[in-house]
Amino acid sequence: MLQNMVGDARERMLAAAFEIATRDGVDAVSTRAVCAAAGVQAPSLYHHFGDRAGLIRAVVDIAFEEYFHRKDAVATDDPDPRTRVAAGWDAHVAFALAYPGLYPAMYPTSGPLPGQVERSGALLRAGFDELEQVGALRPGITAALATNVLRAALRGVAHAVAANPDSDDNDLTSVVVRDALIKALVADPARG
């Protein structure tokens, strides 16, 4: 029974921190706010997470679980590579819009990156490796280059929409950049 109570306290703290980060951003996740929302004392937080940074890492882990779940849910087997790249782009930007307070902690613009960023990048690279193997990339575009270009642009757009999630221009900004990049990277299937 004690183990269930301990697990409950940990889960309550994670849920509280996730909610605060989602609503107000990661900077608003304070030890005091999380403990108050979870109904625990600070020593419990330190016991389970070590410190605030450990709690933030745990919250980012949960956010990435949700991110990969959402990406898997929109994965498409459409034969048009442009459609597949667009679906991945749209899912990423939609996540940034849904979790604007968490996105900057998941994909920080400086400092160390969470390990899940490597997994995300590997999935993107695997998709472009496949397109390169079947000759679906434009001449002179390698899978490595396509991955780097798309990753840079996608993170830039996602950070911009997360910073101002209520902007009426978010959808148009995302679509314009997405379509321009896809046109620059992926060969037109009609030209075979």
Coordinates of C-alpha atoms in Angstrom, one line a residue:
M1 CA 0.0 0.0 0.0
L2 CA 2.9 2.4 0.8
Q3 CA 4.2 1.7 -2.7
N4 CA 0.9 2.8 -4.2
M5 CA 0.9 6.0 -2.1
V6 CA 4.5 6.7 -3.3
G7 CA 3.6 6.1 -6.9
D8 CA 0.5 8.2 -6.5
A9 CA 2.5 11.1 -5.1
R10 CA 5.0 10.9 -8.0
E11 CA 2.2 10.7 -10.6
R12 CA 0.4 13.7 -9.0
M13 CA 3.6 15.7 -9.1
L14 CA 4.2 14.8 -12.7
A15 CA 0.6 15.6 -13.7
A16 CA 0.8 18.9 -11.8
A17 CA 4.1 19.9 -13.5
F18 CA 2.8 18.8 -16.9
E19 CA -0.3 20.9 -16.5
I20 CA 1.6 24.0 -15.3
A21 CA 4.1 23.6 -18.1
T22 CA 1.4 23.2 -20.7
R23 CA -0.6 26.1 -19.5
D24 CA 2.1 28.6 -18.4
G25 CA 5.4 27.3 -19.8
V26 CA 8.3 25.3 -18.2
D27 CA 9.7 28.4 -16.5
A28 CA 6.5 28.5 -14.4
V29 CA 7.1 25.0 -13.1
S30 CA 8.4 25.8 -9.6
T31 CA 8.9 23.3 -6.7
R32 CA 6.4 25.3 -4.6
A33 CA 3.7 25.4 -7.3
V34 CA 4.0 21.7 -8.1
C35 CA 4.0 20.6 -4.5
A36 CA 1.0 22.7 -3.7
A37 CA -0.9 21.4 -6.8
A38 CA 0.0 17.8 -6.0
G39 CA -0.6 18.1 -2.2
V40 CA 2.9 17.0 -1.2
Q41 CA 5.8 18.5 0.6
A42 CA 9.0 19.5 -1.1
P43 CA 11.0 16.6 0.2
S44 CA 8.8 14.3 -1.8
L45 CA 9.7 16.1 -5.0
Y46 CA 13.4 15.9 -4.2
H47 CA 13.0 12.2 -3.3
H48 CA 11.4 11.3 -6.6
F49 CA 13.1 13.7 -9.0
G50 CA 16.3 14.9 -7.3
D51 CA 15.5 18.5 -8.1
R52 CA 13.5 20.8 -10.3
A53 CA 15.6 19.9 -13.3
G54 CA 14.9 16.2 -12.8
L55 CA 11.2 17.0 -12.6
I56 CA 11.4 19.0 -15.9
R57 CA 13.3 16.1 -17.6
A58 CA 10.5 13.8 -16.5
V59 CA 7.8 16.2 -17.9
V60 CA 9.7 16.5 -21.2
D61 CA 9.9 12.7 -21.3
I62 CA 6.1 12.5 -21.0
A63 CA 5.7 15.3 -23.6
F64 CA 7.8 13.2 -26.0
E65 CA 5.7 10.1 -25.4
E66 CA 2.7 12.2 -26.5
Y67 CA 4.6 13.6 -29.4
F68 CA 5.6 10.2 -30.8
H69 CA 2.1 8.9 -30.2
R70 CA 0.6 11.8 -32.2
K71 CA 3.2 11.3 -35.0
D72 CA 2.4 7.6 -35.2
A73 CA -1.3 8.4 -35.4
V74 CA -0.9 10.6 -38.5
A75 CA 1.7 8.4 -40.3
T76 CA 0.6 7.8 -43.8
D77 CA 1.5 5.2 -46.4
D78 CA 0.5 7.6 -49.2
P79 CA 2.6 6.8 -52.3
D80 CA 3.2 10.5 -52.8
P81 CA 6.4 11.4 -50.8
R82 CA 5.3 15.0 -50.7
T83 CA 2.1 14.0 -48.8
R84 CA 4.2 11.9 -46.3
V85 CA 6.6 14.7 -45.6
A86 CA 3.7 17.2 -45.3
A87 CA 1.9 14.9 -42.8
G88 CA 5.0 14.7 -40.6
W89 CA 5.5 18.5 -40.8
D90 CA 1.9 19.2 -39.9
A91 CA 1.9 16.8 -37.0
H92 CA 5.0 18.5 -35.6
V93 CA 3.6 22.0 -35.9
A94 CA 0.2 20.8 -34.5
F95 CA 2.1 19.5 -31.4
A96 CA 3.9 22.8 -30.9
L97 CA 0.5 24.6 -31.1
A98 CA -1.1 22.1 -28.7
Y99 CA 1.7 22.3 -26.2
P100 CA 3.3 25.8 -26.6
G101 CA 4.6 25.9 -23.1
L102 CA 6.4 22.5 -23.4
Y103 CA 7.7 22.7 -27.0
P104 CA 10.7 25.0 -26.1
A105 CA 11.9 22.6 -23.4
M106 CA 11.6 19.7 -25.8
Y107 CA 13.5 21.4 -28.6
P108 CA 15.7 24.0 -26.9
T109 CA 17.5 26.5 -29.1
S110 CA 20.6 26.3 -27.0
G111 CA 22.2 23.9 -24.6
P112 CA 21.9 20.2 -24.5
L113 CA 19.1 18.5 -26.3
P114 CA 16.9 15.8 -24.8
G115 CA 17.8 12.3 -26.0
Q116 CA 14.4 12.0 -27.7
V117 CA 15.5 14.7 -30.2
E118 CA 17.9 12.1 -31.6
R119 CA 15.0 9.6 -32.1
S120 CA 12.9 12.3 -33.8
G121 CA 15.8 13.1 -36.1
A122 CA 16.5 9.5 -36.8
L123 CA 12.9 9.0 -37.9
L124 CA 13.1 12.0 -40.1
R125 CA 16.4 10.8 -41.6
A126 CA 15.0 7.3 -42.2
G127 CA 12.2 8.8 -44.2
F128 CA 14.6 10.8 -46.3
D129 CA 16.9 7.8 -46.7
E130 CA 13.9 5.9 -48.2
L131 CA 13.1 8.8 -50.5
E132 CA 16.7 9.0 -51.6
Q133 CA 16.8 5.3 -52.3
V134 CA 13.8 5.4 -54.6
G135 CA 15.0 8.6 -56.4
A136 CA 12.3 10.8 -54.9
L137 CA 14.6 13.6 -53.9
R138 CA 15.5 16.4 -56.3
P139 CA 18.9 16.1 -58.0
G140 CA 21.8 17.2 -55.7
I141 CA 19.7 16.8 -52.6
T142 CA 20.9 14.0 -50.3
A143 CA 19.0 12.5 -47.4
A144 CA 21.4 14.1 -45.0
L145 CA 20.9 17.6 -46.5
A146 CA 17.1 17.2 -46.7
T147 CA 17.0 16.1 -43.1
N148 CA 19.1 19.1 -41.9
V149 CA 17.2 21.6 -44.0
L150 CA 13.8 20.3 -43.0
R151 CA 14.8 20.0 -39.3
A152 CA 16.0 23.6 -39.2
A153 CA 13.0 25.1 -40.9
L154 CA 10.5 22.9 -39.0
R155 CA 11.9 23.8 -35.6
G156 CA 12.0 27.5 -36.6
V157 CA 8.3 27.5 -37.6
A158 CA 7.3 25.4 -34.6
H159 CA 9.1 27.7 -32.2
A160 CA 7.4 30.7 -33.8
V161 CA 3.9 29.3 -33.6
A162 CA 4.6 28.1 -30.0
A163 CA 5.7 31.6 -29.0
N164 CA 2.4 33.0 -30.4
P165 CA -0.1 30.2 -30.5
D166 CA -3.1 32.5 -31.0
S167 CA -1.8 34.2 -34.1
D168 CA -4.1 34.0 -37.1
D169 CA -1.0 33.6 -39.3
N170 CA 0.3 30.4 -37.9
D171 CA -1.4 28.0 -40.4
L172 CA -0.5 30.1 -43.4
T173 CA 3.1 30.5 -42.2
S174 CA 3.5 26.8 -41.7
V175 CA 1.9 25.9 -45.0
V176 CA 4.0 28.4 -47.0
V177 CA 7.3 27.3 -45.5
R178 CA 6.4 23.6 -45.6
D179 CA 5.3 23.7 -49.2
A180 CA 8.4 25.7 -50.3
L181 CA 10.7 23.2 -48.6
I182 CA 8.9 20.2 -50.0
K183 CA 9.1 21.7 -53.5
A184 CA 12.9 22.3 -53.0
L185 CA 13.7 18.9 -51.6
V186 CA 11.3 16.3 -53.1
A187 CA 11.0 15.7 -56.8
D188 CA 7.7 16.2 -58.5
P189 CA 6.2 12.7 -58.9
A190 CA 4.4 13.7 -62.0
R191 CA 7.7 14.2 -63.8
G192 CA 8.8 10.7 -62.8

